[in-house]
């Protein structure tokens, strides 16, 4: 599947950001501010761990000779960080190739001006060429988004590790300091914050879109620090407690789900994006209070089961963008606008983590069902495409092969069917785009290639 997705990207969209498999061309997209080759940078580590050596070499050569960082346009700080910074860092740590280090340090410097705000909370959009930054037009009152400014920590700590320059870590620690200081309604973190005043702008809370990876990066910061970052640990478990008290619900049919919270009122809807949380709760289970460990593993399994139900209850066996638990519905989308599936990874991501934590064969069965459904409904003649309605038996394709399909969905599926020592969770954490970053050991520098668990398949 990876080779097919890659070969078609290479043939029809080389150097563009993503392949449009129906029209057989590429698109440059608006999120990357003129940066090109998102699918190439997002795929480097997947190609490498799968042993697709020629493809990896070609991708590396493109990064070395073509990738240009001084582009003008609207770049999302978040998207550039998780896909480009994360992708280049992983490629460097896996292979030890200096080119990736050089490129990622160049890019890291270009992101710093986004933090020049009265509070140090970065704005969402930056022009990489000029260094000017601004907030998304659609975010209320010039606010910054929790999942965006809260999903920088892992990559920025590694940028400081690689350069020896503390500035990157200082920027993200400053964000954390403000978040610790500010009052949180019921212990929850709302999705919008003003970079000018440092106050919440609205009281909308979600473990799905707009909030999701902020929570993920708390527990992963703790794990990536070799369990030294006690502050991140404390923030994660307190946030999880607030989520459990306020958002976790059980449907009449017995399904556990995460509702959204709007100023105290629950919206009984769970997004596909929120399905990453099965994996998150699973990887954090061991370090919770001893008496809660089994409870966290059970919660992770229940969330993952609910997300699987959202797949099982559709005609295509792929899950919708959002599913609801009200008006007699359980784990199905009611609105037409929520019925699409765009090759997202979160459900198979949770299968992978649950498999690693429990070795219950059902997670491999569920992963295989997803593979078959992808093959049947998303594979088109020249690549993979999202579909507009998971409940329709004759799918309508959206003509987009998202770069996260190569970075995440196919990588997590591959890892689900690999031995646990391939990118062992004892040595690596995955950023939110599935790019593996090494755990930073106290007395051993991570700055090297040929890192553990990849020798068997790497070139
Ligand atoms: C990816 O870019 C990342 O997983 C991000 O955290 C959320 N959205 C997409 C995949 O759905």
Short mmCIF file of C-alpha atoms and ligand atoms in Angstrom, two decimals:
data_model
loop_
_atom_site.label_atom_id
_atom_site.label_comp_id
_atom_site.label_asym_id
_atom_site.label_seq_id
_atom_site.Cartn_x
_atom_site.Cartn_y
_atom_site.Cartn_z
CA UNK A 1 0.00 0.00 0.00
CA UNK A 2 2.84 2.37 0.86
CA UNK A 3 4.63 1.58 -2.38
CA UNK A 4 1.46 2.12 -4.37
CA UNK A 5 0.68 5.42 -2.62
CA UNK A 6 4.28 6.58 -3.02
CA UNK A 7 4.74 5.49 -6.65
CA UNK A 8 1.64 7.39 -7.68
CA UNK A 9 2.66 10.49 -5.75
CA UNK A 10 6.07 10.26 -7.39
CA UNK A 11 4.62 9.80 -10.85
CA UNK A 12 1.92 12.45 -10.81
CA UNK A 13 2.71 14.92 -8.04
CA UNK A 14 6.46 14.85 -7.39
CA UNK A 15 7.55 17.90 -5.40
CA UNK A 16 3.99 19.08 -4.81
CA UNK A 17 2.50 18.71 -1.35
CA UNK A 18 -0.07 15.99 -1.95
CA UNK A 19 -1.35 13.76 -4.74
CA UNK A 20 -4.82 14.21 -6.20
CA UNK A 21 -5.27 10.64 -7.39
CA UNK A 22 -8.36 11.06 -9.56
CA UNK A 23 -7.15 14.02 -11.56
CA UNK A 24 -3.59 12.64 -11.42
CA UNK A 25 -1.88 15.84 -10.38
CA UNK A 26 -0.49 17.47 -7.28
CA UNK A 27 -1.69 20.31 -5.14
CA UNK A 28 0.41 22.74 -3.16
CA UNK A 29 -2.12 23.43 -0.40
CA UNK A 30 -2.38 26.52 1.69
CA UNK A 31 -1.19 25.34 5.10
CA UNK A 32 2.52 25.16 4.39
CA UNK A 33 3.25 28.72 3.36
CA UNK A 34 4.94 27.89 0.10
CA UNK A 35 6.89 24.92 1.44
CA UNK A 36 6.72 22.04 -1.01
CA UNK A 37 7.04 18.26 -0.89
CA UNK A 38 4.93 17.65 2.25
CA UNK A 39 4.35 14.03 1.18
CA UNK A 40 8.10 13.53 0.69
CA UNK A 41 9.11 14.88 4.11
CA UNK A 42 6.18 13.13 5.82
CA UNK A 43 7.15 9.81 4.17
CA UNK A 44 10.91 9.70 4.81
CA UNK A 45 10.76 7.65 8.01
CA UNK A 46 7.95 5.37 6.78
CA UNK A 47 9.94 4.51 3.63
CA UNK A 48 13.04 3.95 5.73
CA UNK A 49 11.52 1.60 8.32
CA UNK A 50 9.72 -0.35 5.58
CA UNK A 51 13.02 -0.91 3.79
CA UNK A 52 11.86 0.90 0.64
CA UNK A 53 15.47 1.91 0.07
CA UNK A 54 15.41 3.33 -3.43
CA UNK A 55 12.35 5.40 -2.63
CA UNK A 56 13.96 6.67 0.56
CA UNK A 57 17.16 7.63 -1.31
CA UNK A 58 15.19 9.56 -3.88
CA UNK A 59 13.24 11.35 -1.17
CA UNK A 60 16.49 12.24 0.62
CA UNK A 61 17.98 13.62 -2.56
CA UNK A 62 14.92 15.83 -3.06
CA UNK A 63 15.28 17.20 0.46
CA UNK A 64 18.97 17.87 -0.16
CA UNK A 65 18.64 19.54 -3.54
CA UNK A 66 15.16 21.05 -3.80
CA UNK A 67 13.56 21.70 -0.41
CA UNK A 68 13.58 25.48 0.06
CA UNK A 69 12.75 27.01 3.43
CA UNK A 70 12.64 30.69 2.52
CA UNK A 71 9.20 30.73 1.03
CA UNK A 72 6.54 33.38 1.33
CA UNK A 73 2.95 32.54 2.16
CA UNK A 74 0.69 31.53 5.04
CA UNK A 75 2.36 28.68 6.89
CA UNK A 76 0.60 27.05 9.81
CA UNK A 77 3.16 26.92 12.64
CA UNK A 78 1.49 23.71 13.86
CA UNK A 79 1.39 21.90 10.51
CA UNK A 80 4.93 22.87 9.57
CA UNK A 81 6.12 21.76 12.98
CA UNK A 82 4.42 18.36 13.10
CA UNK A 83 5.03 17.39 9.46
CA UNK A 84 8.28 19.12 8.43
CA UNK A 85 10.17 19.60 11.70
CA UNK A 86 8.91 16.23 13.01
CA UNK A 87 9.59 14.47 9.69
CA UNK A 88 13.13 15.84 9.34
CA UNK A 89 14.01 15.17 13.00
CA UNK A 90 12.89 11.54 12.71
CA UNK A 91 14.73 11.07 9.46
CA UNK A 92 17.87 12.41 11.11
CA UNK A 93 17.58 10.26 14.23
CA UNK A 94 16.83 7.11 12.22
CA UNK A 95 19.52 7.52 9.59
CA UNK A 96 22.16 9.86 11.02
CA UNK A 97 22.24 11.74 7.67
CA UNK A 98 23.54 15.28 8.30
CA UNK A 99 21.34 16.80 5.60
CA UNK A 100 18.24 16.30 7.71
CA UNK A 101 19.84 17.95 10.69
CA UNK A 102 20.97 20.93 8.61
CA UNK A 103 17.52 21.39 7.12
CA UNK A 104 15.60 21.05 10.37
CA UNK A 105 17.80 23.57 12.15
CA UNK A 106 17.31 26.02 9.31
CA UNK A 107 13.56 25.54 9.54
CA UNK A 108 13.46 25.71 13.34
CA UNK A 109 15.04 29.19 13.30
CA UNK A 110 12.40 30.39 10.85
CA UNK A 111 9.59 29.45 13.22
CA UNK A 112 10.86 31.50 16.16
CA UNK A 113 9.34 34.89 15.19
CA UNK A 114 5.84 33.43 15.70
CA UNK A 115 6.55 33.60 19.46
CA UNK A 116 7.09 37.36 19.49
CA UNK A 117 3.78 38.18 21.17
CA UNK A 118 3.07 39.97 24.48
CA UNK A 119 2.64 36.60 26.25
CA UNK A 120 4.99 34.40 24.25
CA UNK A 121 2.00 32.29 23.13
CA UNK A 122 2.74 31.93 19.41
CA UNK A 123 0.37 33.04 16.70
CA UNK A 124 -0.99 30.35 14.41
CA UNK A 125 0.29 31.58 11.05
CA UNK A 126 3.76 32.66 9.97
CA UNK A 127 5.42 33.84 6.78
CA UNK A 128 8.65 31.85 6.72
CA UNK A 129 10.31 34.30 4.35
CA UNK A 130 9.63 37.54 6.21
CA UNK A 131 9.05 36.23 9.74
CA UNK A 132 5.77 38.12 10.15
CA UNK A 133 3.07 36.22 11.98
CA UNK A 134 -0.64 36.58 12.58
CA UNK A 135 -3.67 34.70 13.90
CA UNK A 136 -6.05 32.60 11.86
CA UNK A 137 -8.89 34.75 10.52
CA UNK A 138 -11.44 32.14 11.61
CA UNK A 139 -10.25 31.82 15.22
CA UNK A 140 -12.30 34.04 17.52
CA UNK A 141 -10.83 37.39 18.57
CA UNK A 142 -7.34 36.82 17.23
CA UNK A 143 -6.87 33.82 19.47
CA UNK A 144 -4.37 30.98 19.26
CA UNK A 145 -5.49 27.36 19.36
CA UNK A 146 -4.67 24.97 22.20
CA UNK A 147 -3.86 22.02 19.93
CA UNK A 148 -1.58 24.26 17.87
CA UNK A 149 0.53 26.07 20.47
CA UNK A 150 0.33 22.97 22.68
CA UNK A 151 1.83 20.67 20.05
CA UNK A 152 5.35 22.03 19.77
CA UNK A 153 7.01 20.67 22.88
CA UNK A 154 8.52 17.41 21.63
CA UNK A 155 10.02 18.86 18.48
CA UNK A 156 11.30 22.05 20.13
CA UNK A 157 13.01 20.16 22.96
CA UNK A 158 14.79 18.08 20.31
CA UNK A 159 15.79 21.22 18.40
CA UNK A 160 17.51 22.45 21.57
CA UNK A 161 19.13 19.04 22.06
CA UNK A 162 20.54 19.12 18.55
CA UNK A 163 21.75 22.73 18.53
CA UNK A 164 22.72 23.07 22.17
CA UNK A 165 20.72 26.29 21.98
CA UNK A 166 18.16 26.49 24.81
CA UNK A 167 15.96 29.02 22.99
CA UNK A 168 13.60 26.39 21.56
CA UNK A 169 13.00 24.75 24.93
CA UNK A 170 12.56 28.16 26.53
CA UNK A 171 9.78 29.04 24.08
CA UNK A 172 7.76 25.93 24.84
CA UNK A 173 8.42 26.06 28.59
CA UNK A 174 7.07 29.59 28.56
CA UNK A 175 3.81 28.30 27.04
CA UNK A 176 3.62 25.67 29.74
CA UNK A 177 4.25 28.25 32.47
CA UNK A 178 1.34 30.37 31.32
CA UNK A 179 -0.97 27.35 31.05
CA UNK A 180 -0.06 26.33 34.58
CA UNK A 181 -0.74 29.78 35.97
CA UNK A 182 -4.05 30.53 34.29
CA UNK A 183 -7.32 29.45 35.91
CA UNK A 184 -8.91 26.45 34.26
CA UNK A 185 -12.69 25.95 34.35
CA UNK A 186 -13.27 22.65 36.24
CA UNK A 187 -9.61 21.85 35.59
CA UNK A 188 -10.29 21.82 31.81
CA UNK A 189 -8.28 23.57 29.09
CA UNK A 190 -10.46 25.56 26.66
CA UNK A 191 -9.48 25.51 22.99
CA UNK A 192 -8.90 29.24 22.35
CA UNK A 193 -6.45 31.55 24.14
CA UNK A 194 -5.50 35.14 23.38
CA UNK A 195 -1.76 35.56 22.62
CA UNK A 196 -2.16 39.23 23.56
CA UNK A 197 -3.70 38.88 27.04
CA UNK A 198 -3.06 35.25 27.94
CA UNK A 199 -6.76 34.71 28.76
CA UNK A 200 -9.10 32.06 27.43
CA UNK A 201 -11.30 33.43 24.70
CA UNK A 202 -14.16 30.91 24.74
CA UNK A 203 -15.08 27.98 26.95
CA UNK A 204 -15.15 25.23 24.34
CA UNK A 205 -13.25 22.09 25.40
CA UNK A 206 -12.53 19.12 23.19
CA UNK A 207 -10.24 16.10 23.17
CA UNK A 208 -10.93 16.03 19.42
CA UNK A 209 -10.10 18.83 16.94
CA UNK A 210 -8.65 22.07 18.40
CA UNK A 211 -7.62 20.41 21.69
CA UNK A 212 -6.42 16.85 20.91
CA UNK A 213 -2.64 16.78 20.61
CA UNK A 214 -2.10 19.24 23.49
CA UNK A 215 -3.06 16.40 25.87
CA UNK A 216 -1.03 13.90 23.85
CA UNK A 217 2.11 16.07 24.16
CA UNK A 218 1.82 16.29 27.97
CA UNK A 219 2.22 12.55 28.51
CA UNK A 220 4.68 12.22 25.63
CA UNK A 221 6.84 15.05 27.02
CA UNK A 222 7.07 13.09 30.24
CA UNK A 223 7.94 9.85 28.44
CA UNK A 224 10.40 11.53 26.05
CA UNK A 225 12.25 13.03 29.02
CA UNK A 226 12.96 9.50 30.28
CA UNK A 227 10.30 10.17 32.91
CA UNK A 228 12.17 13.15 34.35
CA UNK A 229 9.68 15.89 33.42
CA UNK A 230 7.48 15.65 36.52
CA UNK A 231 5.63 18.86 35.65
CA UNK A 232 4.37 17.41 32.36
CA UNK A 233 3.33 14.24 34.19
CA UNK A 234 1.37 16.23 36.78
CA UNK A 235 -0.35 18.32 34.11
CA UNK A 236 -1.29 15.22 32.12
CA UNK A 237 -2.86 13.27 34.97
CA UNK A 238 -4.75 16.35 36.28
CA UNK A 239 -6.05 17.08 32.78
CA UNK A 240 -7.10 13.44 32.41
CA UNK A 241 -8.90 13.59 35.73
CA UNK A 242 -10.82 16.67 34.58
CA UNK A 243 -11.62 14.95 31.27
CA UNK A 244 -12.89 11.89 33.11
CA UNK A 245 -15.06 13.95 35.46
CA UNK A 246 -16.51 16.24 32.81
CA UNK A 247 -16.33 14.67 29.33
CA UNK A 248 -16.22 10.87 29.56
CA UNK A 249 -19.72 9.46 29.06
CA UNK A 250 -21.34 6.05 28.72
CA UNK A 251 -24.06 5.58 26.10
CA UNK A 252 -27.28 3.66 26.86
CA UNK A 253 -25.81 0.84 24.74
CA UNK A 254 -22.70 0.74 26.95
CA UNK A 255 -20.20 2.58 24.72
CA UNK A 256 -17.69 4.89 26.43
CA UNK A 257 -17.14 8.15 24.56
CA UNK A 258 -15.64 11.61 24.98
CA UNK A 259 -18.21 14.37 24.63
CA UNK A 260 -17.35 18.01 23.88
CA UNK A 261 -17.97 20.75 26.47
CA UNK A 262 -19.36 24.20 25.66
CA UNK A 263 -19.41 26.40 28.75
CA UNK A 264 -20.70 23.58 30.91
CA UNK A 265 -23.11 22.06 28.35
CA UNK A 266 -22.20 18.74 26.79
CA UNK A 267 -22.36 18.12 23.06
CA UNK A 268 -22.64 14.33 22.72
CA UNK A 269 -20.41 14.11 19.72
CA UNK A 270 -17.02 12.45 19.29
CA UNK A 271 -14.72 13.27 16.39
CA UNK A 272 -12.52 10.76 14.55
CA UNK A 273 -9.65 12.99 15.71
CA UNK A 274 -10.53 12.19 19.36
CA UNK A 275 -9.94 8.49 18.69
CA UNK A 276 -6.18 8.95 19.20
CA UNK A 277 -7.02 9.11 22.92
CA UNK A 278 -7.34 5.33 23.25
CA UNK A 279 -3.62 5.11 22.49
CA UNK A 280 -2.77 8.11 24.65
CA UNK A 281 -4.53 6.77 27.74
CA UNK A 282 -2.87 3.37 27.13
CA UNK A 283 0.70 4.71 27.00
CA UNK A 284 0.08 6.75 30.13
CA UNK A 285 -1.51 3.89 32.09
CA UNK A 286 1.68 2.54 33.67
CA UNK A 287 2.79 5.81 35.17
CA UNK A 288 -0.51 6.74 36.78
CA UNK A 289 -1.17 6.06 40.45
CA UNK A 290 -0.71 2.32 40.99
CA UNK A 291 -4.35 1.81 41.96
CA UNK A 292 -5.51 3.51 38.73
CA UNK A 293 -3.35 1.60 36.23
CA UNK A 294 -5.90 -1.06 35.42
CA UNK A 295 -8.60 1.58 35.26
CA UNK A 296 -6.63 3.55 32.64
CA UNK A 297 -6.00 0.44 30.56
CA UNK A 298 -9.72 -0.36 30.71
CA UNK A 299 -10.62 3.20 29.73
CA UNK A 300 -8.18 3.06 26.79
CA UNK A 301 -9.70 -0.25 25.65
CA UNK A 302 -13.24 1.12 25.95
CA UNK A 303 -12.48 4.25 23.90
CA UNK A 304 -10.74 2.13 21.25
CA UNK A 305 -13.73 -0.23 21.18
CA UNK A 306 -16.12 2.71 20.65
CA UNK A 307 -14.01 3.99 17.78
CA UNK A 308 -14.01 0.52 16.25
CA UNK A 309 -17.81 0.51 16.56
CA UNK A 310 -17.92 3.75 14.55
CA UNK A 311 -16.16 1.83 11.75
CA UNK A 312 -18.19 -1.37 12.17
CA UNK A 313 -21.52 0.47 11.94
CA UNK A 314 -20.82 1.91 8.49
CA UNK A 315 -21.34 0.28 5.11
CA UNK A 316 -17.69 0.76 4.12
CA UNK A 317 -16.25 -0.32 7.52
CA UNK A 318 -14.45 3.00 7.69
CA UNK A 319 -15.48 5.54 10.31
CA UNK A 320 -17.02 8.99 9.84
CA UNK A 321 -15.35 12.30 10.71
CA UNK A 322 -17.68 12.68 13.72
CA UNK A 323 -20.23 10.40 15.33
CA UNK A 324 -22.96 11.12 17.83
CA UNK A 325 -24.63 9.71 20.90
CA UNK A 326 -27.98 11.47 21.05
CA UNK A 327 -31.50 11.16 19.66
CA UNK A 328 -31.22 7.38 19.70
CA UNK A 329 -27.95 7.24 17.74
CA UNK A 330 -24.82 5.52 18.97
CA UNK A 331 -21.44 5.88 17.27
CA UNK A 332 -22.89 6.93 13.92
CA UNK A 333 -22.85 10.25 12.07
CA UNK A 334 -26.22 11.91 11.69
CA UNK A 335 -25.26 14.98 9.68
CA UNK A 336 -24.29 14.63 6.07
CA UNK A 337 -21.33 16.92 6.66
CA UNK A 338 -19.86 14.50 9.25
CA UNK A 339 -19.93 11.39 7.08
CA UNK A 340 -16.61 11.68 5.31
CA UNK A 341 -13.39 9.72 5.90
CA UNK A 342 -10.17 11.36 4.72
CA UNK A 343 -7.67 8.55 5.34
CA UNK A 344 -7.14 9.64 8.94
CA UNK A 345 -4.96 7.54 11.26
CA UNK A 346 -6.38 7.97 14.78
CA UNK A 347 -8.34 4.73 15.01
CA UNK A 348 -5.57 2.47 13.71
CA UNK A 349 -3.13 4.47 15.86
CA UNK A 350 -5.06 3.36 18.95
CA UNK A 351 -5.15 -0.23 17.65
CA UNK A 352 -1.35 -0.15 17.38
CA UNK A 353 -0.84 1.11 20.93
CA UNK A 354 -3.47 -1.26 22.37
CA UNK A 355 -1.79 -4.16 20.57
CA UNK A 356 1.58 -3.22 22.02
CA UNK A 357 0.15 -2.84 25.53
CA UNK A 358 -2.08 -5.95 25.62
CA UNK A 359 -1.27 -8.26 22.68
CA UNK A 360 -4.97 -8.97 22.40
CA UNK A 361 -5.31 -10.35 18.83
CA UNK A 362 -8.53 -8.44 18.28
CA UNK A 363 -6.52 -5.29 17.63
CA UNK A 364 -4.75 -6.96 14.71
CA UNK A 365 -8.09 -8.23 13.43
CA UNK A 366 -9.54 -4.74 13.61
CA UNK A 367 -6.47 -3.31 11.88
CA UNK A 368 -6.82 -5.88 9.12
CA UNK A 369 -10.49 -4.95 8.66
CA UNK A 370 -9.33 -1.36 8.17
CA UNK A 371 -6.72 -2.47 5.60
CA UNK A 372 -9.38 -4.37 3.64
CA UNK A 373 -11.78 -1.43 3.78
CA UNK A 374 -9.07 0.97 2.60
CA UNK A 375 -8.22 -1.36 -0.26
CA UNK A 376 -11.84 -1.74 -1.25
CA UNK A 377 -13.12 1.80 -0.91
CA UNK A 378 -10.17 4.20 -0.96
CA UNK A 379 -7.78 2.63 -3.47
CA UNK A 380 -8.35 4.15 -6.89
CA UNK A 381 -6.38 3.64 -10.07
CA UNK A 382 -3.66 6.15 -9.20
CA UNK A 383 -3.40 6.25 -5.44
CA UNK A 384 -5.59 6.34 -2.35
CA UNK A 385 -8.41 8.80 -1.89
CA UNK A 386 -10.68 9.89 0.94
CA UNK A 387 -14.41 9.20 0.60
CA UNK A 388 -17.34 11.55 1.11
CA UNK A 389 -19.79 9.21 2.80
CA UNK A 390 -18.78 6.13 4.77
CA UNK A 391 -22.40 4.93 4.75
CA UNK A 392 -22.69 4.86 0.95
CA UNK A 393 -22.04 1.57 -0.76
CA UNK A 394 -20.82 3.27 -3.92
CA UNK A 395 -18.18 5.64 -2.59
CA UNK A 396 -17.68 9.13 -3.89
CA UNK A 397 -13.96 9.97 -3.75
CA UNK A 398 -12.60 13.33 -2.61
CA UNK A 399 -9.53 13.21 -4.87
CA UNK A 400 -7.01 13.69 -2.07
CA UNK A 401 -4.20 11.47 -0.84
CA UNK A 402 -3.36 13.23 2.42
CA UNK A 403 0.30 13.24 3.43
CA UNK A 404 -0.66 11.93 6.87
CA UNK A 405 -1.88 8.74 5.20
CA UNK A 406 1.76 7.94 4.33
CA UNK A 407 3.22 9.38 7.53
CA UNK A 408 0.73 7.91 9.97
CA UNK A 409 -2.02 5.58 8.78
CA UNK A 410 0.26 3.24 6.84
CA UNK A 411 3.07 3.46 9.42
CA UNK A 412 0.78 2.58 12.33
CA UNK A 413 -0.70 -0.31 10.35
CA UNK A 414 2.80 -1.57 9.52
CA UNK A 415 3.84 -1.35 13.18
CA UNK A 416 0.64 -3.13 14.25
CA UNK A 417 1.82 -6.15 12.27
CA UNK A 418 5.51 -5.88 13.21
CA UNK A 419 7.40 -7.08 16.26
CA UNK A 420 7.38 -4.80 19.29
CA UNK A 421 11.10 -4.08 18.96
CA UNK A 422 10.62 -2.18 15.71
CA UNK A 423 10.58 1.36 17.10
CA UNK A 424 10.09 0.06 20.62
CA UNK A 425 7.99 2.24 22.89
CA UNK A 426 10.82 1.90 25.43
CA UNK A 427 13.07 3.95 23.16
CA UNK A 428 10.81 6.17 21.04
CA UNK A 429 7.82 8.46 21.26
CA UNK A 430 5.84 9.32 18.15
CA UNK A 431 5.01 12.94 17.50
CA UNK A 432 1.41 13.67 16.55
CA UNK A 433 2.21 13.02 12.87
CA UNK A 434 3.68 9.57 13.80
CA UNK A 435 7.29 10.69 13.42
CA UNK A 436 9.39 8.76 15.96
CA UNK A 437 11.64 10.80 18.26
CA UNK A 438 14.10 9.12 20.61
CA UNK A 439 13.67 9.26 24.36
CA UNK A 440 16.32 11.61 25.75
CA UNK A 441 18.38 9.61 28.20
CA UNK A 442 19.99 11.34 31.13
CA UNK A 443 23.56 10.43 30.34
CA UNK A 444 23.53 9.48 26.70
CA UNK A 445 23.11 11.84 23.77
CA UNK A 446 20.40 10.89 21.24
CA UNK A 447 22.39 12.54 18.45
CA UNK A 448 23.15 9.61 16.21
CA UNK A 449 21.65 7.52 13.46
CA UNK A 450 21.04 3.79 13.32
CA UNK A 451 18.92 4.15 16.44
CA UNK A 452 17.55 1.07 18.21
CA UNK A 453 14.95 -1.13 16.62
CA UNK A 454 15.43 -0.26 12.97
CA UNK A 455 18.58 -2.11 11.92
CA UNK A 456 16.67 -5.07 10.56
CA UNK A 457 14.86 -3.14 7.87
CA UNK A 458 16.77 0.10 7.32
CA UNK A 459 19.06 0.50 4.31
C1 LIG B 1 -2.51 14.77 11.43
O1 LIG B 1 -1.90 15.81 10.78
C2 LIG B 1 -2.11 14.72 12.88
O2 LIG B 1 -2.39 13.45 13.41
C3 LIG B 1 -2.81 15.76 13.71
O3 LIG B 1 -2.52 15.61 15.08
C4 LIG B 1 -4.30 15.65 13.53
N1 LIG B 1 -4.70 15.62 12.14
C5 LIG B 1 -3.98 14.80 11.20
C6 LIG B 1 -4.53 13.42 10.99
O4 LIG B 1 -5.85 13.23 11.11
#
